[in-house]
Amino acid sequence: MTEEKVELRRGLRDVYIDRTTSSFIDGKIGKLLYRGYNIDDLSEKSTFEETIYLLLYDKLPTQAELDEFDGELKANRHLPEEVLQVIELTKTAHPMDVLRTAVSVLATFEPEVNDNSQEATLRKGVKLTAQAPTIVATHARIREGKDPIAPDDTLGHAANFLYMLFGEKPLPEDARLIDKDFILHAEHGINASSFGARVAASTQADLHCAVTTGVAVLKGPSHGGAAEEVMKMALDIGEEARAEQYVKDLLAGGGRVMGFGHRVYRAVDPRSIHLKDDARELGERKGQPKWFSILASVTKAMEPYSRRGICQNVDFFSGAIYYLLDIPDDLFISIFAMGRIPGWTVQVMEQFKNNILLRPRLQYVGPMDVEYVPIDQR
Amino acid sequence: MTEEKVELRRGLRDVYIDRTTSSFIDGKIGKLLYRGYNIDDLSEKSTFEETIYLLLYDKLPTQAELDEFDGELKANRHLPEEVLQVIELTKTAHPMDVLRTAVSVLATFEPEVNDNSQEATLRKGVKLTAQAPTIVATHARIREGKDPIAPDDTLGHAANFLYMLFGEKPLPEDARLIDKDFILHAEHGINASSFGARVAASTQADLHCAVTTGVAVLKGPSHGGAAEEVMKMALDIGEEARAEQYVKDLLAGGGRVMGFGHRVYRAVDPRSIHLKDDARELGERKGQPKWFSILASVTKAMEPYSRRGICQNVDFFSGAIYYLLDIPDDLFISIFAMGRIPGWTVQVMEQFKNNILLRPRLQYVGPMDVEYVPIDQR
């Protein structure tokens, strides 16, 4: 045992590791700003393209700037042939495993891969943001034996994703739901995946290392996996009248309701409010209002917990939206990842700007100075 | 600006995030224990296979246990055909990019990929440890237009790596140097790459996510890249007599001597003492004593700094060993990674055992509540 008395900071709860100008979270009242702008405004008035311009360049673009930026995104949607081949070779894997691998492979074909300047990192972040939907949609089609669909330059980022996934141009209102979903997932401070990306950047590893790390960390069910689980729960509940008892039984059995609770928020996650409205409207429009009703009943049954700070989070209503848009459930986390790549990029740029190795300590509590016994005497 | 006064813990310097029984580091006197056993004993008396058994099972094996474990490692050296194809498709990338990609791809062919039990994680860690040298050697040959060499089950882990790399069985004394190097790199607490692996595990992401992260984080020049830089410096110095002036000029120009300094050690890194002896002996044996002499002169010139706690670290002499064994310089980090996979595995197993999401905070210092101006009014 060590002689040292140390204070353990398990989970790094409320340990501030640096300053940021990227996003502000007030967990007590449920407020989220990107670069000072409220996500309530951005999700209703902006587009994903404009929002990530704001995140990356720290200002809202003029129309000319946005057009140029949009052109850059569109120009980077195609994947190198080798990446398509790797997707084919790994098509049986989970979509997040395929995305992680494909991002890693893209380093091979990135001429600026080792350039950690602010400018090059931003450029590479834009490229990866543009490439990710093509990876996810291509994989989703290939594994079903369908031909991949080439990106369509007449469509925006979200609409083009749905087009590449389904092979037909989406309804504008459906595309707008995914656009808003991407906006709401774009950045969220130093969540675990962004933290992982910063740990990579802290060793001066490049953006492809950092984004590969981001995807790897996001795959964990405690981080990106809840949307899928929430929708599974809704399907399991099956009808609104059963929701309250289901929640009671689940909690009585020691289970937890997925899509509830967050390390930072003690109030309702402000992102979930927009997604809630979207899930309700979409359900009505598609003639399937029951999933929303079930989820709303779950939130009602959870009210005693919500009053104690365990509230619905970003994942609670997003799964219903994806489900109603016919997106396969194992793609839900990948949609989160597609939206978050700009946030990872911004976090990495901040880390590079004022870099320091992220290297904490562990307290050793094992035996000391054990004598090595030769193998024939064991 | 936020109203909160917070204490920043930049770099997480001396922040203890958890307990461990895996390794003990005393940075003040330069002491390193694996599971209580001094690396001075392990590096001289043990083998890599035995040492990683110790790390993974928390006890030294009997001969029968070691034989079984060795068989398990040998049985897992072959790569799925798809992984070989991915290495071919990405052969122009840096070896660490290829290793990161190949580990990520291996998730596709791992039946237990999502099983985060202690037993499955250990099994997968053993497999990845066995597979990594095949990945690195196969890539090194393919990119030079040579055929890959199949693993040889009559050879130990280190010897087989050199055999797959060069196509001929190595001298036992050369293999022993790589064996010791692997032992000395096997585990080192919560260094940045192990920390990254733990961040991944903290979201309940699986071992392949965590090890992909480990490789991604290790690629950074501040973590795994120094061995290559030290040897470049030695080549640049060229002769012993120039070393002192070279160091003076480098420091006067604001440069830093690679392979010196460590976040935890304020004394000589105990691993470097073994590698120093090895580098000297190997230089004499190969009739090229000058590289060691140059490096020894650099350490002499650095003595004023060493007295202030900036001492030679694990990377300082390892590059010379790899160089004298004719290993290409961009493979140096991959050797570090191959040795470290058991350490990442052990850290992930500890994280899973007593898991908590690793999620710190950032202090927001940007503008608040900025009004969203429509694009036509900007």
XYZ file of N, CA, C and O in Angstrom, chain B residues 188-289:
408
model
N 2.066 0.846 -17.619
C 2.622 2.024 -16.943
C 1.504 2.905 -16.403
O 1.490 4.118 -16.626
N 0.578 2.275 -15.673
C -0.470 3.057 -15.030
C -1.313 3.807 -16.040
O -1.577 3.316 -17.141
N -1.696 4.989 -15.661
C -2.673 5.723 -16.451
C -1.992 6.811 -17.277
O -2.362 7.984 -17.252
N -0.982 6.375 -18.041
C -0.420 7.236 -19.080
C -1.524 7.623 -20.056
O -2.612 7.047 -20.032
N -1.252 8.561 -20.967
C -2.324 9.126 -21.800
C -3.066 8.067 -22.626
O -4.292 8.118 -22.760
N -2.344 7.095 -23.181
C -3.042 6.108 -24.020
C -3.896 5.172 -23.157
O -5.024 4.828 -23.545
N -3.379 4.773 -22.009
C -4.185 3.945 -21.104
C -5.366 4.738 -20.570
O -6.460 4.190 -20.368
N -5.147 6.024 -20.346
C -6.234 6.889 -19.902
C -7.316 6.955 -20.985
O -8.515 6.808 -20.699
N -6.896 7.125 -22.239
C -7.856 7.129 -23.346
C -8.641 5.824 -23.390
O -9.873 5.820 -23.559
N -7.931 4.708 -23.212
C -8.600 3.399 -23.210
C -9.623 3.327 -22.072
O -10.723 2.796 -22.235
N -9.264 3.892 -20.920
C -10.199 3.906 -19.786
C -11.398 4.815 -20.061
O -12.516 4.508 -19.624
N -11.174 5.945 -20.727
C -12.297 6.827 -21.068
C -13.287 6.058 -21.956
O -14.509 6.124 -21.758
N -12.752 5.306 -22.933
C -13.630 4.489 -23.785
C -14.388 3.472 -22.935
O -15.614 3.341 -23.036
N -13.667 2.761 -22.082
C -14.306 1.736 -21.240
C -15.343 2.354 -20.309
O -16.327 1.712 -19.949
N -15.125 3.612 -19.925
C -16.030 4.257 -18.966
C -17.442 4.445 -19.524
O -18.385 4.620 -18.766
N -17.587 4.419 -20.859
C -18.919 4.511 -21.468
C -19.479 3.112 -21.744
O -20.520 2.983 -22.389
N -18.746 2.091 -21.280
C -19.054 0.688 -21.562
C -18.800 0.317 -23.014
O -19.364 -0.651 -23.535
N -17.951 1.099 -23.688
C -17.475 0.657 -25.001
C -16.580 -0.565 -24.783
O -16.049 -0.772 -23.693
N -16.417 -1.376 -25.830
C -15.732 -2.659 -25.690
C -14.210 -2.537 -25.829
O -13.692 -1.467 -26.121
N -13.513 -3.655 -25.622
C -12.048 -3.630 -25.634
C -11.484 -3.178 -26.980
O -10.458 -2.490 -27.020
N -12.116 -3.566 -28.097
C -11.592 -3.122 -29.393
C -11.699 -1.603 -29.539
O -10.816 -0.977 -30.129
N -12.778 -1.015 -29.026
C -12.862 0.458 -28.972
C -11.714 1.016 -28.145
O -11.063 1.989 -28.532
N -11.472 0.394 -27.000
C -10.475 0.914 -26.065
C -9.057 0.784 -26.627
O -8.248 1.706 -26.493
N -8.750 -0.344 -27.255
C -7.392 -0.534 -27.775
C -7.189 0.309 -29.041
O -6.105 0.864 -29.254
N -8.233 0.443 -29.864
C -8.141 1.370 -31.006
C -7.818 2.771 -30.485
O -6.962 3.474 -31.033
N -8.488 3.165 -29.404
C -8.218 4.454 -28.773
C -6.782 4.525 -28.260
O -6.090 5.530 -28.474
N -6.348 3.455 -27.607
C -4.974 3.439 -27.097
C -3.958 3.690 -28.196
O -3.041 4.504 -28.046
N -4.123 3.015 -29.321
C -3.194 3.198 -30.447
C -3.292 4.628 -30.975
O -2.279 5.273 -31.268
N -4.529 5.140 -31.079
C -4.734 6.508 -31.587
C -4.039 7.530 -30.692
O -3.366 8.443 -31.181
N -4.176 7.370 -29.383
C -3.585 8.338 -28.447
C -2.061 8.207 -28.423
O -1.341 9.201 -28.351
N -1.585 6.977 -28.507
C -0.132 6.742 -28.444
C 0.597 7.338 -29.643
O 1.786 7.641 -29.570
N -0.114 7.513 -30.756
C 0.557 8.024 -31.967
C 1.145 9.421 -31.765
O 2.069 9.820 -32.465
N 0.604 10.186 -30.828
C 1.066 11.555 -30.628
C 2.533 11.627 -30.252
O 2.999 10.856 -29.416
N 3.273 12.550 -30.879
C 4.712 12.670 -30.614
C 5.049 12.907 -29.140
O 6.125 12.529 -28.688
N 4.114 13.491 -28.355
C 4.413 13.719 -26.936
C 4.294 12.441 -26.121
O 4.621 12.430 -24.947
N 3.790 11.391 -26.725
C 3.596 10.153 -25.963
C 4.486 9.056 -26.529
O 5.490 8.696 -25.931
N 4.165 8.558 -27.701
C 4.900 7.406 -28.226
C 5.987 7.738 -29.228
O 6.728 6.862 -29.653
N 6.082 8.998 -29.627
C 6.922 9.305 -30.779
C 8.372 9.613 -30.494
O 9.150 9.846 -31.421
N 8.776 9.601 -29.218
C 10.100 10.129 -28.907
C 11.249 9.219 -29.336
O 12.320 9.711 -29.704
N 11.068 7.886 -29.299
C 12.173 6.976 -29.633
C 12.719 7.270 -31.029
O 13.931 7.304 -31.256
N 11.791 7.498 -31.962
C 12.180 7.809 -33.343
C 12.951 9.139 -33.387
O 13.965 9.258 -34.075
N 12.475 10.119 -32.620
C 13.105 11.439 -32.625
C 14.494 11.404 -31.992
O 15.405 12.097 -32.442
N 14.640 10.598 -30.944
C 15.945 10.496 -30.285
C 16.970 9.931 -31.259
O 18.094 10.442 -31.385
N 16.577 8.883 -31.993
C 17.537 8.277 -32.924
C 17.860 9.229 -34.061
O 19.007 9.286 -34.521
N 16.845 10.007 -34.492
C 17.128 11.027 -35.523
C 18.159 12.027 -35.001
O 19.045 12.463 -35.738
N 18.007 12.386 -33.729
C 18.959 13.321 -33.120
C 20.359 12.711 -33.103
O 21.340 13.384 -33.470
N 20.451 11.440 -32.734
C 21.760 10.778 -32.687
C 22.410 10.767 -34.069
O 23.611 11.039 -34.212
N 21.610 10.485 -35.078
C 22.140 10.484 -36.450
C 22.572 11.884 -36.857
O 23.587 12.064 -37.539
N 21.805 12.870 -36.416
C 22.087 14.256 -36.737
C 23.383 14.717 -36.056
O 24.192 15.437 -36.649
N 23.582 14.284 -34.826
C 24.816 14.627 -34.097
C 26.010 13.985 -34.783
O 27.039 14.630 -34.986
N 25.861 12.716 -35.152
C 26.854 12.065 -36.015
C 28.099 11.550 -35.329
O 28.577 10.481 -35.666
N 28.682 12.304 -34.410
C 29.847 11.798 -33.680
C 29.862 12.323 -32.250
O 29.408 13.436 -31.982
N 30.421 11.492 -31.377
C 30.374 11.750 -29.945
C 30.864 13.152 -29.575
O 30.257 13.833 -28.740
N 31.947 13.591 -30.208
C 32.566 14.868 -29.847
C 31.619 16.050 -30.060
O 31.774 17.100 -29.446
N 30.627 15.878 -30.934
C 29.731 16.991 -31.237
C 28.518 17.058 -30.289
O 27.745 18.026 -30.331
N 28.333 16.014 -29.477
C 27.087 15.887 -28.700
C 26.858 17.064 -27.752
O 25.761 17.642 -27.726
N 27.896 17.417 -26.990
C 27.720 18.447 -25.966
C 27.294 19.778 -26.599
O 26.348 20.428 -26.140
N 28.006 20.166 -27.664
C 27.691 21.440 -28.327
C 26.293 21.393 -28.946
O 25.546 22.374 -28.910
N 25.949 20.222 -29.505
C 24.632 20.061 -30.135
C 23.515 20.310 -29.110
O 22.559 21.044 -29.378
N 23.676 19.717 -27.942
C 22.666 19.883 -26.891
C 22.597 21.342 -26.465
O 21.505 21.910 -26.326
N 23.768 21.974 -26.275
C 23.796 23.395 -25.891
C 23.078 24.262 -26.926
O 22.268 25.124 -26.570
N 23.396 24.033 -28.195
C 22.788 24.830 -29.266
C 21.273 24.604 -29.318
O 20.495 25.540 -29.474
N 20.892 23.335 -29.176
C 19.470 22.991 -29.239
C 18.699 23.702 -28.123
O 17.670 24.342 -28.377
N 19.214 23.625 -26.917
C 18.525 24.239 -25.779
C 18.558 25.763 -25.877
O 17.566 26.436 -25.565
N 19.693 26.317 -26.340
C 19.807 27.772 -26.479
C 18.786 28.292 -27.491
O 18.249 29.398 -27.359
N 18.489 27.464 -28.497
C 17.523 27.863 -29.520
C 16.080 27.584 -29.116
O 15.173 27.700 -29.935
N 15.888 27.209 -27.868
C 14.526 26.977 -27.382
C 14.007 25.587 -27.708
O 12.839 25.285 -27.454
N 14.847 24.724 -28.264
C 14.425 23.358 -28.578
C 14.454 22.495 -27.331
O 14.890 22.930 -26.263
N 13.934 21.285 -27.462
C 14.056 20.376 -26.325
C 14.662 19.051 -26.776
O 14.532 18.646 -27.945
N 15.375 18.445 -25.865
C 16.012 17.163 -26.157
C 14.968 16.072 -25.988
O 14.431 15.873 -24.898
N 14.657 15.379 -27.078
C 13.647 14.327 -27.024
C 14.162 13.174 -26.174
O 15.361 12.912 -26.113
N 13.220 12.481 -25.511
C 13.599 11.353 -24.663
C 13.999 11.779 -23.264
O 14.473 10.964 -22.472
N 13.812 13.054 -22.969
C 14.058 13.564 -21.610
C 12.765 14.146 -21.042
O 12.021 14.814 -21.751
N 12.540 13.893 -19.772
C 11.381 14.469 -19.096
C 10.197 13.511 -19.112
O 10.013 12.735 -20.062
N 9.437 13.547 -18.039
C 8.277 12.660 -17.901
C 7.347 13.281 -16.873
O 7.812 13.881 -15.902
N 6.044 13.151 -17.091
C 5.081 13.749 -16.174
C 5.229 13.217 -14.754
O 5.051 13.940 -13.788
N 5.589 11.919 -14.641
C 5.597 11.308 -13.311
C 7.009 11.188 -12.730
O 7.227 11.422 -11.545
N 7.965 10.824 -13.582
C 9.317 10.625 -13.045
C 10.063 11.936 -12.853
O 10.123 12.766 -13.763
N 10.632 12.111 -11.656
C 11.558 13.211 -11.406
C 12.976 12.669 -11.285
O 13.932 13.416 -11.126
N 13.091 11.344 -11.341
C 14.389 10.666 -11.337
C 14.514 9.943 -12.683
O 13.613 10.004 -13.517
N 15.635 9.264 -12.888
C 15.810 8.511 -14.131
C 14.718 7.440 -14.211
O 14.471 6.723 -13.235
N 14.069 7.374 -15.363
C 13.048 6.359 -15.620
C 13.715 4.985 -15.490
O 14.672 4.691 -16.209
N 13.242 4.146 -14.560
C 13.951 2.885 -14.313
C 14.000 1.976 -15.543
O 14.908 1.154 -15.678
N 13.035 2.145 -16.421
C 13.039 1.339 -17.649
C 14.234 1.694 -18.523
O 14.809 0.851 -19.208
N 14.612 2.971 -18.506
C 15.684 3.420 -19.401
C 17.040 2.860 -18.978
O 17.949 2.753 -19.805
N 17.163 2.491 -17.691
C 18.450 1.950 -17.225
C 18.723 0.604 -17.898
O 19.827 0.344 -18.372
N 17.673 -0.231 -17.983
C 17.831 -1.524 -18.658
C 18.072 -1.338 -20.145
O 18.905 -2.014 -20.748
N 17.350 -0.402 -20.740
C 17.502 -0.181 -22.171
C 18.882 0.418 -22.485
O 19.459 0.151 -23.538
N 19.422 1.187 -21.544
C 20.758 1.755 -21.718
C 21.804 0.647 -21.794
O 22.639 0.625 -22.706
N 21.737 -0.294 -20.860
C 22.672 -1.422 -20.876
C 22.538 -2.204 -22.180
O 23.531 -2.588 -22.797
N 21.291 -2.413 -22.578
C 21.047 -3.178 -23.800
C 21.604 -2.454 -25.031
O 22.180 -3.074 -25.928
N 21.405 -1.144 -25.085
C 21.880 -0.375 -26.238
C 23.403 -0.425 -26.324
O 23.971 -0.546 -27.415
N 24.056 -0.360 -25.159
C 25.530 -0.402 -25.175
C 26.019 -1.758 -25.668
O 26.839 -1.842 -26.581
N 25.462 -2.816 -25.076
C 25.917 -4.161 -25.448
C 25.652 -4.458 -26.923
O 26.489 -5.026 -27.611
N 24.478 -4.056 -27.378
C 24.126 -4.327 -28.774
C 25.051 -3.557 -29.721
O 25.514 -4.105 -30.733
N 25.343 -2.304 -29.377
C 26.252 -1.495 -30.209
C 27.613 -2.153 -30.320
O 28.204 -2.229 -31.412
N 28.101 -2.666 -29.196
C 29.417 -3.325 -29.220
C 29.351 -4.598 -30.054
O 30.224 -4.862 -30.886
N 28.301 -5.353 -29.826
C 28.156 -6.619 -30.555
C 28.041 -6.413 -32.055
O 28.572 -7.184 -32.856
N 27.355 -5.329 -32.465
C 27.167 -5.064 -33.898
C 28.328 -4.247 -34.482
O 28.281 -3.845 -35.646
N 29.323 -3.944 -33.664
C 30.456 -3.158 -34.153
C 30.094 -1.716 -34.449
O 30.713 -1.047 -35.274
N 29.055 -1.210 -33.804
C 28.656 0.191 -33.981
C 28.444 0.836 -32.610
O 27.325 1.209 -32.265
N 29.541 0.968 -31.853
C 29.377 1.516 -30.494
C 29.073 3.013 -30.485
O 28.721 3.554 -29.444
